[in-house]
Amino acid sequence: MSFLRLCVSASRRVESRTQAVGSVFSGSARSASGAPKDQEPLKKAKTPQGRFDAPEKSGDVLEKFPDDVNPVTKEKGGPRGPEPTRYGDWERKGRCVDF
Amino acid sequence: MATVRAASRLLSKRVLSNTKAVPAAAVQGSRNFHFSIYGKKKSAKVADDISTQYPVVDHEFDAVVVGAGGAGLRAAFGLSEAGFNTACVTKLFPTRSHTVAAQGGINAALGNMEQDDWRWHFYDTVKGSDWLGDQDAIHYMTEQAPAAVVELENFGMPFSRTEDGKIYQRAFGGQSLKYGKGGQAHRCCCVADRTGHSLLHTLYGRSLRYDTSYFVEYFALDLLMENGECKGVIALCMEDGSIHRFRAQNTVIATGGYGRTYFSCTSAHTSTGDGNAMVTRAGLPCQDLEFVQFHPTGIYGAGCLITEGCRGEGGILINSEGERFMERYAPNAKDLASRDVVSRSMTIEIREGRGVGPDKDHVHLQLHHLPPQQLATRLPGISETAMIFAGVDVTKEPIPVLPTVHYNMGGIPTNYKGQAIDHTNGEDKVVPGLYACGEAACASVHGANRLGANSLLDLVVFGRACALTIAEEHKPGEKLSPLKPSAGEESVANLDKLRFANGSLRTSEIRLNMQKTMQNHAAVFRTGSVLKEGCDKMADVYQSMEKIKTFDRGIVWNTDLVESLELQNLMLNGVQTINAAEQRKESRGAHAREDFKDRIDEYDYSKPLQGQQKKPFEQHWRKHTMSYVDPKTGKVTLRYRPVIDSSLNEQDCAHVPPAIRSY
């Protein structure tokens, strides 16, 4: 039994170095002594969140047209949202920028 | 030195492209290269002539452009492209100029949406200017418009497109077909919702291809004038407090408008009319400064404009008594009356004491009686705008609004080529060496009222025109005419006086007094008594500048000093505006007076011309105002100049005879 424990402690040290060798030992160690809890819990991923990882917040009131083409006027690359000149001045988000 | 130059000449690719056997003597005549072996510009010299307290550096260039907005950048790289050694002196980084806020479109008669002709655009612009615009300049601008827009597009400006790939044009800004008889024209090209931003960035990017020398964050103080000729500019480097004199054969002013004379304006804090003031101090006139374009509903304090669509969707204007006051002024149209009627009604309510707020100086625009769903669908984004700029929840509280200045039609008078002019002995005389373009200039394409989407066009066309005129008349590397060594010492003396000013009134207090006076007396509501009172008050405020007090005595990045210099410039613009408005006894375009409600032309165009006597020049008002100021006393002198009624080529494009303007 103590020999096995020695093997287990040895295996743990080796595990950190060689995966292949360690797996043989750890496999035998685990099967022998039940399931010891992981001494080193997996740490949270440290990679930063990318721009498209989080769901896009729908806070922007004026939505982009599909493919940037206005379905009514077929204008490509035009202003988003309703037609800016519909009230006679150039309106965007309630602000008038030209008249 | 010559061998070094020859070596670097061979290395420089640009010269390789037009290699010919250039004798060494000719190299002296062409401009110096931008770089030099020792990393220092050899042409800049420190001078002791005007001040021993301030380090003064002298530069020599072929051309200097003051201002780096849309017009300034276009002129600067147009000149660099033509081979001139150009300096661009600007108090802001080029992409921070106010052009970036112009989000509307550009008009051009490209004819992509329907059959179009630039002559119809010409007619619309002449009519919009209420026949105060110079028809030759308007002819030039509208004829060049399609080429200018195509050129911008070739520079990389991402205009929105139709399905075929041509530039998409929409209906905007009072444009019509067939001289007003063919219905609405679609002429306005845009880049998503940020045409001005895109224009400025495109021009800046393009200008980096040429080797214009940028002097960023240099505040231009004055023009260097000698014998009526402009020989350069003197400027303060804000970063280290040194004074720089830029000597050049040609000076182009593109400094923008002066919205900040008024309490409520859409312009940036940097729109202080520096160019107009520099020209005034040089003894030259400014033209048509009384024509200032207002919008009725600008947010109080912030200066952003609320669209007319709010009133179109059912929003109402409320005074302090909670009354829907538009019913009294326009019983049928009510809140949907035309912009000038609404602005005037709001001002009258405020003048009569029914304004809201602690100073009772604005009114409310109420939208909370409309269902929030309707607001969100018809006017998306308005709750955001109201919360950010006014701090109100548009579904519960009204928005504080008042009439707001948006654009200045007036400025430095120029001819259609961009050369600055003075009117002496009944004739237009060109000021040698001085040019102007953009909002600072008044080639008078906008006349008494500017049409929407025409001002961005004005910038690029006249920016290019200045560069072309200079290229035609001068050569790169021309010898500079001699300048007195003491040129510019008054500017330095003024700077020194302001830096150590120790009076009793702060800059901000004087500025607020001026802004409130202008807003109360020279805004939308203009009558003789109100204007006269305003002129007297402005004269007092001008005198109170003697008591100015500044706090920062340093020279490095002294914003107190720069703000005080800007205040001096604003004052000069303000006194000219209000005095010119007081003298003009008629209503035309944006200048509307309650006591003289009609336009007074040489003939009465509402009746047939047969049998009418032509009024002499002194008795009618279809003329440009030229205003001069004595900077020491603040006294304004006004003279008048006739409107140019003939186009550049009568066969190609007949001029439009005046008529009554009705839409």
PDB file of N, CA, C and O in Angstrom, chain A residues 11 14-15 18-26:
ATOM      1  N   SER A  11       4.086   9.698  -9.313  1.00  0.00           N
ATOM      2  CA  SER A  11       3.386   9.906 -10.587  1.00  0.00           C
ATOM      3  C   SER A  11       2.932  11.356 -10.719  1.00  0.00           C
ATOM      4  O   SER A  11       2.949  11.930 -11.782  1.00  0.00           O
ATOM      5  N   VAL A  14       5.733  13.380 -11.854  1.00  0.00           N
ATOM      6  CA  VAL A  14       6.057  13.105 -13.263  1.00  0.00           C
ATOM      7  C   VAL A  14       4.965  13.657 -14.190  1.00  0.00           C
ATOM      8  O   VAL A  14       5.225  14.106 -15.289  1.00  0.00           O
ATOM      9  N   GLU A  15       3.744  13.584 -13.682  1.00  0.00           N
ATOM     10  CA  GLU A  15       2.588  14.033 -14.498  1.00  0.00           C
ATOM     11  C   GLU A  15       2.802  15.422 -15.076  1.00  0.00           C
ATOM     12  O   GLU A  15       2.487  15.697 -16.205  1.00  0.00           O
ATOM     13  N   THR A  18       5.617  14.855 -18.031  1.00  0.00           N
ATOM     14  CA  THR A  18       5.283  14.098 -19.243  1.00  0.00           C
ATOM     15  C   THR A  18       3.838  13.625 -19.176  1.00  0.00           C
ATOM     16  O   THR A  18       3.477  12.881 -18.282  1.00  0.00           O
ATOM     17  N   GLN A  19       3.091  14.032 -20.108  1.00  0.00           N
ATOM     18  CA  GLN A  19       1.669  13.706 -20.098  1.00  0.00           C
ATOM     19  C   GLN A  19       1.457  12.209 -20.308  1.00  0.00           C
ATOM     20  O   GLN A  19       0.703  11.567 -19.610  1.00  0.00           O
ATOM     21  N   ALA A  20       2.147  11.698 -21.254  1.00  0.00           N
ATOM     22  CA  ALA A  20       1.947  10.288 -21.647  1.00  0.00           C
ATOM     23  C   ALA A  20       2.281   9.342 -20.488  1.00  0.00           C
ATOM     24  O   ALA A  20       1.500   8.469 -20.120  1.00  0.00           O
ATOM     25  N   VAL A  21       3.464   9.608 -19.906  1.00  0.00           N
ATOM     26  CA  VAL A  21       3.886   8.729 -18.790  1.00  0.00           C
ATOM     27  C   VAL A  21       2.929   8.893 -17.629  1.00  0.00           C
ATOM     28  O   VAL A  21       2.492   7.930 -16.995  1.00  0.00           O
ATOM     29  N   GLY A  22       2.583  10.164 -17.402  1.00  0.00           N
ATOM     30  CA  GLY A  22       1.741  10.480 -16.252  1.00  0.00           C
ATOM     31  C   GLY A  22       0.384   9.809 -16.348  1.00  0.00           C
ATOM     32  O   GLY A  22      -0.178   9.364 -15.349  1.00  0.00           O
ATOM     33  N   SER A  23      -0.128   9.760 -17.556  1.00  0.00           N
ATOM     34  CA  SER A  23      -1.488   9.217 -17.692  1.00  0.00           C
ATOM     35  C   SER A  23      -1.503   7.738 -17.289  1.00  0.00           C
ATOM     36  O   SER A  23      -2.457   7.268 -16.684  1.00  0.00           O
ATOM     37  N   VAL A  24      -0.451   7.072 -17.608  1.00  0.00           N
ATOM     38  CA  VAL A  24      -0.395   5.639 -17.228  1.00  0.00           C
ATOM     39  C   VAL A  24      -0.443   5.528 -15.717  1.00  0.00           C
ATOM     40  O   VAL A  24      -1.243   4.804 -15.139  1.00  0.00           O
ATOM     41  N   PHE A  25       0.423   6.395 -15.088  1.00  0.00           N
ATOM     42  CA  PHE A  25       0.502   6.330 -13.624  1.00  0.00           C
ATOM     43  C   PHE A  25      -0.798   6.790 -12.994  1.00  0.00           C
ATOM     44  O   PHE A  25      -1.307   6.168 -12.084  1.00  0.00           O
ATOM     45  N   SER A  26      -1.285   7.935 -13.506  1.00  0.00           N
ATOM     46  CA  SER A  26      -2.487   8.508 -12.859  1.00  0.00           C
ATOM     47  C   SER A  26      -3.667   7.576 -13.066  1.00  0.00           C
ATOM     48  O   SER A  26      -4.495   7.425 -12.189  1.00  0.00           O
TER      49      SER A  26
END
